[in-house]
CSV table of C-alpha atoms in Angstrom, one decimal:
chain,number,residue,atom,x,y,z
A,114,UNK,CA,6.1,14.4,-19.0
A,115,UNK,CA,9.8,14.3,-19.9
A,116,UNK,CA,9.9,18.0,-20.5
A,117,UNK,CA,8.4,18.5,-17.0
A,118,UNK,CA,11.1,16.3,-15.5
A,119,UNK,CA,13.9,18.1,-17.3
A,120,UNK,CA,12.7,21.5,-16.2
A,121,UNK,CA,12.7,20.3,-12.6
A,122,UNK,CA,16.2,18.7,-12.9
A,123,UNK,CA,17.8,21.7,-14.4
A,124,UNK,CA,16.9,23.5,-11.2
A,125,UNK,CA,17.6,20.7,-8.7
A,126,UNK,CA,20.6,18.8,-10.2
A,127,UNK,CA,20.8,15.0,-10.0
A,128,UNK,CA,18.0,13.4,-7.9
A,129,UNK,CA,18.2,9.9,-6.4
A,130,UNK,CA,14.7,8.4,-6.1
A,131,UNK,CA,14.4,5.3,-3.8
A,132,UNK,CA,11.3,3.1,-3.6
A,133,UNK,CA,12.1,0.8,-0.7
A,134,UNK,CA,10.0,-2.4,-0.6
A,135,UNK,CA,10.1,-5.6,1.4
A,136,UNK,CA,12.0,-7.5,-1.2
A,137,UNK,CA,13.8,-4.9,-3.3
A,138,UNK,CA,14.8,-1.3,-3.2
A,139,UNK,CA,14.3,0.2,-6.7
A,140,UNK,CA,16.5,3.2,-7.4
A,141,UNK,CA,16.6,5.8,-10.1
A,142,UNK,CA,19.3,8.5,-10.6
A,143,UNK,CA,17.5,11.2,-12.5
A,144,UNK,CA,20.0,13.4,-14.3
A,145,UNK,CA,19.4,16.7,-16.2
A,146,UNK,CA,19.9,16.7,-20.0
A,147,UNK,CA,19.6,12.9,-20.3
A,148,UNK,CA,16.6,11.1,-21.7
A,149,UNK,CA,14.7,9.2,-19.0
A,150,UNK,CA,15.6,5.9,-20.7
A,151,UNK,CA,19.3,6.8,-20.1
A,152,UNK,CA,19.0,7.5,-16.4
A,153,UNK,CA,20.9,4.9,-14.4
A,154,UNK,CA,18.7,2.6,-12.3
A,155,UNK,CA,19.2,-0.2,-9.9
A,156,UNK,CA,17.0,-3.0,-8.5
A,157,UNK,CA,18.7,-4.1,-5.3
A,158,UNK,CA,17.9,-6.2,-2.3
A,159,UNK,CA,15.9,-4.2,0.2
A,160,UNK,CA,17.6,-3.0,3.4
A,161,UNK,CA,15.5,-5.4,5.5
A,162,UNK,CA,16.5,-8.3,3.3
A,163,UNK,CA,20.2,-7.4,3.7
A,164,UNK,CA,19.8,-7.2,7.5
A,165,UNK,CA,18.1,-10.6,7.5
A,166,UNK,CA,20.9,-12.2,5.5
A,167,UNK,CA,23.5,-10.7,7.9
A,168,UNK,CA,21.6,-12.1,10.9
A,169,UNK,CA,21.4,-15.5,9.4
A,170,UNK,CA,25.2,-15.5,8.8
A,171,UNK,CA,25.8,-14.5,12.4
A,172,UNK,CA,23.5,-17.2,13.7
A,173,UNK,CA,25.5,-19.8,11.7
A,174,UNK,CA,28.6,-18.4,13.3
A,175,UNK,CA,27.0,-18.7,16.7
A,176,UNK,CA,27.4,-15.0,17.4
A,177,UNK,CA,25.2,-12.8,19.6
A,178,UNK,CA,24.1,-9.5,18.0
A,179,UNK,CA,23.4,-5.9,19.0
A,180,UNK,CA,21.0,-4.0,16.8
A,181,UNK,CA,21.9,-0.4,16.6
A,182,UNK,CA,21.2,2.5,14.3
A,183,UNK,CA,17.7,3.7,13.4
A,184,UNK,CA,14.1,2.7,12.8
A,185,UNK,CA,13.6,1.0,9.4
A,186,UNK,CA,11.4,-1.7,7.7
A,187,UNK,CA,11.0,-4.7,10.0
A,188,UNK,CA,11.0,-7.4,7.3
A,189,UNK,CA,14.0,-9.0,9.1
A,190,UNK,CA,11.9,-10.0,12.1
A,191,UNK,CA,11.8,-13.7,11.1
A,192,UNK,CA,15.6,-13.7,11.1
A,193,UNK,CA,15.6,-12.2,14.6
A,194,UNK,CA,13.3,-14.9,15.8
A,195,UNK,CA,15.5,-17.5,14.2
A,196,UNK,CA,18.6,-16.1,16.0
A,197,UNK,CA,16.7,-16.3,19.3
A,198,UNK,CA,15.4,-19.8,18.7
A,199,UNK,CA,19.0,-21.0,17.9
A,200,UNK,CA,20.0,-19.9,21.4
A,201,UNK,CA,21.8,-16.7,20.3
A,202,UNK,CA,21.2,-13.4,22.2
A,203,UNK,CA,19.8,-10.4,20.5
A,204,UNK,CA,20.2,-6.9,21.9
A,205,UNK,CA,18.9,-3.6,20.5
A,206,UNK,CA,19.0,0.1,21.3
A,207,UNK,CA,15.6,1.7,21.9
A,208,UNK,CA,15.9,3.5,18.5
A,209,UNK,CA,16.7,0.4,16.6
A,210,UNK,CA,14.1,-1.7,18.4
A,211,UNK,CA,11.4,0.5,16.7
A,212,UNK,CA,12.1,-1.4,13.5
A,213,UNK,CA,10.7,-4.5,15.2
A,214,UNK,CA,7.8,-2.8,17.0
A,215,UNK,CA,7.1,0.7,18.2
A,216,UNK,CA,6.3,-0.6,21.6
A,217,UNK,CA,9.5,-1.5,23.5
A,218,UNK,CA,7.5,-3.9,25.8
A,219,UNK,CA,6.5,-6.0,22.8
A,220,UNK,CA,10.1,-6.0,21.5
A,221,UNK,CA,11.3,-7.3,24.9
A,222,UNK,CA,8.5,-9.9,24.8
A,223,UNK,CA,10.1,-11.4,21.7
A,224,UNK,CA,13.2,-12.0,23.8
A,225,UNK,CA,15.2,-9.0,22.6
A,226,UNK,CA,17.1,-7.2,25.4
A,227,UNK,CA,17.2,-3.4,25.2
A,228,UNK,CA,20.8,-2.1,25.6
A,229,UNK,CA,22.0,1.4,24.7
A,230,UNK,CA,25.7,0.3,24.9
A,231,UNK,CA,27.1,-2.6,23.0
A,232,UNK,CA,27.3,-5.7,25.2
A,233,UNK,CA,30.6,-7.4,25.3
A,234,UNK,CA,31.0,-10.2,22.8
A,235,UNK,CA,28.2,-9.0,20.5
A,236,UNK,CA,28.5,-8.1,16.8
A,237,UNK,CA,26.9,-4.7,16.0
A,238,UNK,CA,24.4,-4.7,13.1
A,239,UNK,CA,23.5,-1.2,12.0
A,240,UNK,CA,19.9,-0.6,11.0
A,241,UNK,CA,18.9,2.0,8.4
A,242,UNK,CA,16.6,2.3,5.4
A,243,UNK,CA,19.0,4.8,3.9
A,244,UNK,CA,22.8,5.1,4.1
A,245,UNK,CA,24.3,8.1,2.4
A,246,UNK,CA,27.7,6.5,2.6
A,247,UNK,CA,26.6,3.3,1.0
A,248,UNK,CA,24.9,5.1,-1.9
A,249,UNK,CA,27.7,7.6,-2.5
A,250,UNK,CA,30.1,4.7,-2.6
A,251,UNK,CA,28.0,2.7,-5.1
A,252,UNK,CA,27.5,5.8,-7.3
A,253,UNK,CA,31.1,6.9,-7.3
A,254,UNK,CA,32.2,3.3,-8.1
A,255,UNK,CA,30.0,3.5,-11.2
A,256,UNK,CA,31.3,6.9,-12.1
A,257,UNK,CA,28.1,8.6,-11.4
A,258,UNK,CA,27.5,11.9,-9.6
A,259,UNK,CA,26.3,12.2,-6.0
A,260,UNK,CA,22.7,13.4,-5.9
A,261,UNK,CA,21.8,16.9,-4.9
A,262,UNK,CA,18.5,15.6,-3.6
A,263,UNK,CA,17.2,12.3,-2.3
A,264,UNK,CA,13.5,11.3,-2.5
A,265,UNK,CA,12.4,8.1,-0.8
A,266,UNK,CA,9.3,6.0,-0.2
A,267,UNK,CA,8.6,3.1,2.2
A,268,UNK,CA,5.5,1.5,3.7
A,269,UNK,CA,4.8,3.1,7.1
A,270,UNK,CA,2.1,1.4,9.2
A,271,UNK,CA,2.1,4.4,11.6
A,272,UNK,CA,2.0,4.4,15.4
A,273,UNK,CA,-0.3,6.1,17.9
A,274,UNK,CA,0.1,4.1,21.0
A,275,UNK,CA,-2.7,3.4,23.4
A,276,UNK,CA,-3.4,-0.1,22.0
A,277,UNK,CA,-4.3,1.1,18.5
A,278,UNK,CA,-3.3,-1.6,16.0
A,279,UNK,CA,-1.0,-0.5,13.3
A,280,UNK,CA,-3.3,-1.7,10.5
A,281,UNK,CA,-6.1,0.4,11.9
A,282,UNK,CA,-3.9,3.4,12.3
A,283,UNK,CA,-2.7,3.0,8.7
A,284,UNK,CA,-6.2,2.7,7.2
A,285,UNK,CA,-7.6,5.5,9.4
A,286,UNK,CA,-4.8,7.7,8.1
A,287,UNK,CA,-5.7,6.9,4.5
A,288,UNK,CA,-9.3,7.6,5.2
A,289,UNK,CA,-8.3,11.0,6.6
A,290,UNK,CA,-6.1,11.8,3.6
A,291,UNK,CA,-8.9,10.8,1.2
A,292,UNK,CA,-11.3,13.2,3.0
A,293,UNK,CA,-8.8,16.1,3.3
A,294,UNK,CA,-7.2,16.0,-0.2
A,295,UNK,CA,-7.5,13.0,-2.5
A,296,UNK,CA,-4.7,14.4,-4.8
A,297,UNK,CA,-1.8,11.9,-4.3
A,298,UNK,CA,0.7,14.7,-4.9
A,299,UNK,CA,-0.3,16.2,-1.6
A,300,UNK,CA,0.7,12.9,0.0
A,301,UNK,CA,4.3,13.5,-0.7
A,302,UNK,CA,5.6,15.0,2.5
A,303,UNK,CA,8.3,17.6,3.0
A,304,UNK,CA,7.7,16.8,6.7
A,305,UNK,CA,5.8,13.6,7.5
A,306,UNK,CA,3.1,13.4,10.2
A,307,UNK,CA,4.4,12.5,13.7
A,308,UNK,CA,2.7,9.1,13.7
A,309,UNK,CA,4.6,8.0,10.6
A,310,UNK,CA,7.7,7.0,12.6
A,311,UNK,CA,9.5,5.2,9.8
A,312,UNK,CA,9.0,8.0,7.3
A,313,UNK,CA,10.1,10.5,10.0
A,314,UNK,CA,13.4,8.6,10.3
A,315,UNK,CA,13.8,8.3,6.6
A,316,UNK,CA,13.2,12.0,6.1
A,317,UNK,CA,15.8,12.8,8.8
A,318,UNK,CA,18.3,10.6,7.0
A,319,UNK,CA,17.8,11.9,3.4
A,320,UNK,CA,16.7,15.5,4.1
A,321,UNK,CA,14.3,15.2,1.1
A,322,UNK,CA,10.6,14.6,0.7
A,323,UNK,CA,9.2,11.2,1.6
A,324,UNK,CA,6.1,9.3,0.8
A,325,UNK,CA,4.4,6.0,1.6
A,326,UNK,CA,5.1,3.4,-1.0
A,327,UNK,CA,1.4,3.3,-1.8
A,328,UNK,CA,1.6,7.0,-2.8
A,329,UNK,CA,4.6,6.4,-4.9
A,330,UNK,CA,2.9,3.6,-6.8
A,331,UNK,CA,-0.2,5.7,-7.6
A,332,UNK,CA,1.9,8.6,-8.8
A,333,UNK,CA,4.1,6.2,-10.8
A,334,UNK,CA,1.1,4.7,-12.5
A,335,UNK,CA,0.0,8.2,-13.4
A,336,UNK,CA,3.3,8.9,-15.1
A,337,UNK,CA,2.1,6.4,-17.7
A,338,UNK,CA,0.2,8.3,-20.4
A,339,UNK,CA,-2.3,5.6,-21.0
A,340,UNK,CA,-3.3,5.4,-17.4
A,341,UNK,CA,-3.4,9.1,-16.8
A,342,UNK,CA,-5.5,9.9,-19.9
A,343,UNK,CA,-7.9,7.0,-19.3
A,344,UNK,CA,-8.5,8.0,-15.7
A,345,UNK,CA,-9.7,11.4,-16.9
A,346,UNK,CA,-12.3,9.7,-19.1
A,347,UNK,CA,-13.5,7.2,-16.5
A,348,UNK,CA,-12.6,5.7,-13.2
A,349,UNK,CA,-9.8,3.1,-13.3
A,350,UNK,CA,-8.3,0.6,-10.8
A,351,UNK,CA,-4.6,0.4,-10.2
A,352,UNK,CA,-3.2,-2.8,-8.7
A,353,UNK,CA,0.4,-3.3,-7.5
A,354,UNK,CA,1.2,-6.9,-6.6
A,355,UNK,CA,4.4,-6.5,-4.6
A,356,UNK,CA,6.7,-9.0,-2.9
A,357,UNK,CA,5.1,-8.5,0.4
A,358,UNK,CA,1.9,-6.5,-0.1
A,359,UNK,CA,-0.9,-6.0,-2.6
A,360,UNK,CA,-2.1,-2.4,-3.0
A,361,UNK,CA,-5.0,-1.2,-5.1
A,362,UNK,CA,-6.4,2.2,-5.7
A,363,UNK,CA,-9.5,3.6,-7.4
A,364,UNK,CA,-8.5,6.6,-9.5
A,365,UNK,CA,-10.6,9.2,-11.3
A,366,UNK,CA,-9.5,12.6,-12.8
A,367,UNK,CA,-6.2,12.3,-11.0
A,368,UNK,CA,-7.7,11.8,-7.6
A,369,UNK,CA,-7.7,8.7,-5.4
A,370,UNK,CA,-11.2,7.5,-4.5
A,371,UNK,CA,-10.4,4.3,-2.6
A,372,UNK,CA,-7.6,2.2,-1.3
A,373,UNK,CA,-7.2,-1.6,-0.6
A,374,UNK,CA,-4.3,-3.4,1.0
A,375,UNK,CA,-3.5,-7.0,1.7
A,376,UNK,CA,-0.6,-9.4,2.1
A,377,UNK,CA,0.5,-11.0,-1.2
A,378,UNK,CA,1.1,-14.4,0.4
A,379,UNK,CA,-2.5,-14.4,1.9
A,380,UNK,CA,-4.5,-14.0,-1.3
A,381,UNK,CA,-5.1,-16.6,-4.0
A,382,UNK,CA,-5.9,-15.3,-7.5
A,383,UNK,CA,-9.6,-16.0,-7.0
A,384,UNK,CA,-9.6,-14.4,-3.6
A,385,UNK,CA,-7.9,-11.3,-4.9
A,386,UNK,CA,-10.3,-11.0,-7.9
A,387,UNK,CA,-13.3,-11.3,-5.6
A,388,UNK,CA,-11.8,-8.6,-3.3
A,389,UNK,CA,-11.2,-6.3,-6.3
A,390,UNK,CA,-14.8,-6.8,-7.5
A,391,UNK,CA,-16.3,-5.7,-4.2
A,392,UNK,CA,-13.7,-3.0,-3.8
A,393,UNK,CA,-14.6,-1.3,-7.1
A,394,UNK,CA,-18.2,-1.2,-5.9
A,395,UNK,CA,-17.0,0.3,-2.6
A,396,UNK,CA,-18.7,-2.6,-0.9
A,397,UNK,CA,-15.6,-4.2,0.7
A,398,UNK,CA,-15.4,-3.0,4.4
A,399,UNK,CA,-12.0,-2.8,6.1
A,400,UNK,CA,-13.1,-5.2,8.8
A,401,UNK,CA,-13.6,-8.0,6.2
A,402,UNK,CA,-10.1,-7.4,4.8
A,403,UNK,CA,-8.6,-7.4,8.2
A,404,UNK,CA,-10.4,-10.6,9.2
A,405,UNK,CA,-8.6,-12.4,6.3
A,406,UNK,CA,-5.2,-10.9,7.5
A,407,UNK,CA,-5.1,-7.8,5.3
A,408,UNK,CA,-4.6,-4.2,6.2
A,409,UNK,CA,-8.1,-3.0,5.1
A,410,UNK,CA,-9.8,-0.5,2.8
A,411,UNK,CA,-10.5,3.2,2.9
A,412,UNK,CA,-12.9,5.2,0.7
A,413,UNK,CA,-13.4,8.8,-0.3
A,414,UNK,CA,-16.7,10.4,-1.1
A,415,UNK,CA,-18.8,8.4,-3.6
A,416,UNK,CA,-18.2,9.6,-7.1
A,417,UNK,CA,-21.0,8.2,-9.4
A,418,UNK,CA,-19.6,9.8,-12.6
A,419,UNK,CA,-16.5,7.7,-12.3
A,420,UNK,CA,-18.5,4.6,-13.2
A,421,UNK,CA,-17.5,1.2,-12.1
A,422,UNK,CA,-13.6,1.5,-12.2
A,423,UNK,CA,-13.5,-1.4,-14.6
A,424,UNK,CA,-10.4,-0.6,-16.6
A,425,UNK,CA,-7.6,-2.2,-14.6
A,426,UNK,CA,-3.8,-1.6,-14.7
A,427,UNK,CA,-1.4,-4.0,-13.0
A,428,UNK,CA,2.2,-3.7,-12.0
A,429,UNK,CA,4.5,-5.2,-9.4
A,430,UNK,CA,7.1,-8.0,-9.2
A,431,UNK,CA,4.4,-10.6,-8.3
A,432,UNK,CA,2.0,-9.4,-11.0
A,433,UNK,CA,1.9,-13.0,-12.4
A,434,UNK,CA,-0.8,-13.6,-9.7
A,435,UNK,CA,-3.1,-11.6,-12.0
A,436,UNK,CA,-1.6,-12.9,-15.3
A,437,UNK,CA,-4.1,-12.3,-18.1
A,438,UNK,CA,-6.1,-9.9,-16.1
A,439,UNK,CA,-6.0,-6.1,-16.6
A,440,UNK,CA,-3.4,-4.3,-18.6
A,441,UNK,CA,0.3,-4.2,-17.5
A,442,UNK,CA,1.9,-0.9,-17.1
A,443,UNK,CA,5.6,0.1,-17.3
A,444,UNK,CA,6.2,3.9,-17.2
A,445,UNK,CA,9.0,4.8,-19.6
A,446,UNK,CA,9.5,1.0,-20.2
A,447,UNK,CA,10.2,-0.1,-16.7
A,448,UNK,CA,7.6,-1.5,-14.4
A,449,UNK,CA,10.0,-1.8,-11.4
A,450,UNK,CA,10.7,1.9,-11.5
A,451,UNK,CA,7.1,3.1,-11.3
A,452,UNK,CA,7.4,4.1,-7.7
A,453,UNK,CA,10.7,5.9,-8.2
A,454,UNK,CA,9.3,7.8,-11.2
A,455,UNK,CA,6.2,8.6,-9.1
A,456,UNK,CA,8.3,10.2,-6.4
A,457,UNK,CA,10.1,12.3,-9.0
A,458,UNK,CA,6.8,13.5,-10.5
A,459,UNK,CA,5.3,14.2,-7.1
A,460,UNK,CA,8.3,16.2,-5.9
A,461,UNK,CA,8.5,18.1,-9.2
A,462,UNK,CA,4.8,19.0,-8.9
A,463,UNK,CA,5.4,20.3,-5.4
A,464,UNK,CA,8.3,22.4,-6.5
A,465,UNK,CA,6.4,23.8,-9.5
A,466,UNK,CA,4.0,25.2,-7.0
A,467,UNK,CA,6.8,27.1,-5.4
A,468,UNK,CA,7.5,24.9,-2.4
A,469,UNK,CA,11.1,23.9,-1.5
A,470,UNK,CA,12.1,20.3,-2.0
A,471,UNK,CA,14.2,19.3,1.0
A,472,UNK,CA,16.1,20.1,4.2
A,473,UNK,CA,19.5,19.4,5.5
A,474,UNK,CA,19.8,15.6,6.2
A,475,UNK,CA,21.0,14.3,9.6
A,476,UNK,CA,24.7,13.4,9.8
A,477,UNK,CA,23.8,10.0,11.4
């Protein structure tokens, strides 16, 4: 695996890999001619958490705000609601409002006023999942090179309009991907599908390939030799207990056979174990998961030779929810960098097939 990475990096130069979650953004600067263990890495507050903190500060200062910039993760929505409840006014450009909801009418129903120009007396708050300036400043301050390529992952619920719920859109997309090509490498996009509005914006900002955070997690788990080799002998279950979401996948011979998603705060240990038991049997319908507040499930064609997917590998910052259950994984010794390493492996695999890695990023 390390030789594979180095071959790619000698061609690409330094690569910044960003796995953007709801609580943290986990970053890895992959550099040629350095061992993986010596690559600089960072576990930083997520962009949504940074925005939420800024909004709370402005609310305490009794300032009105104007959200500008681009679509990004909407984990700061509670902070927006808190601003409005405290009597402060919140404005947003149409582009920035997509971080709260893709439907402008729903954004306005929250009490947010759409405004393309900054209203007098407001403090602008710039929204973005990725800032080239911020990252180049941080890396230069640490004496590190600016990357030649940026890879990024984030959770994208998707948007189709017409009253389709984003959870349904997301799980339908996973079902389509499982049917079309269950190889998770194919889920790393040089150009994301149109309904993946957050990843579209992220790709425009970085210029590089992007993936859903679920894809990055699966690929990151497969970077671990134990997981990869075991999955070629029998079906295994991968579980990532993140700060905001729980994601699980059924994996056999390098292919994804099923997907499960829920909210971390909505599952007790016993409830999650019960869900996983039914999920492994492909008996857990998406409607049941959604009825309990989760995203749902999606399955590929039944694969009897995979067995019961009993071997279970667990990662994620909230993995203590499953303490003592399954086997923890930490590719190259770092559990928090599984997603970033997965992005690197996915992109390197694409490029080894002769496809270009990225495009020119937007100046914005």
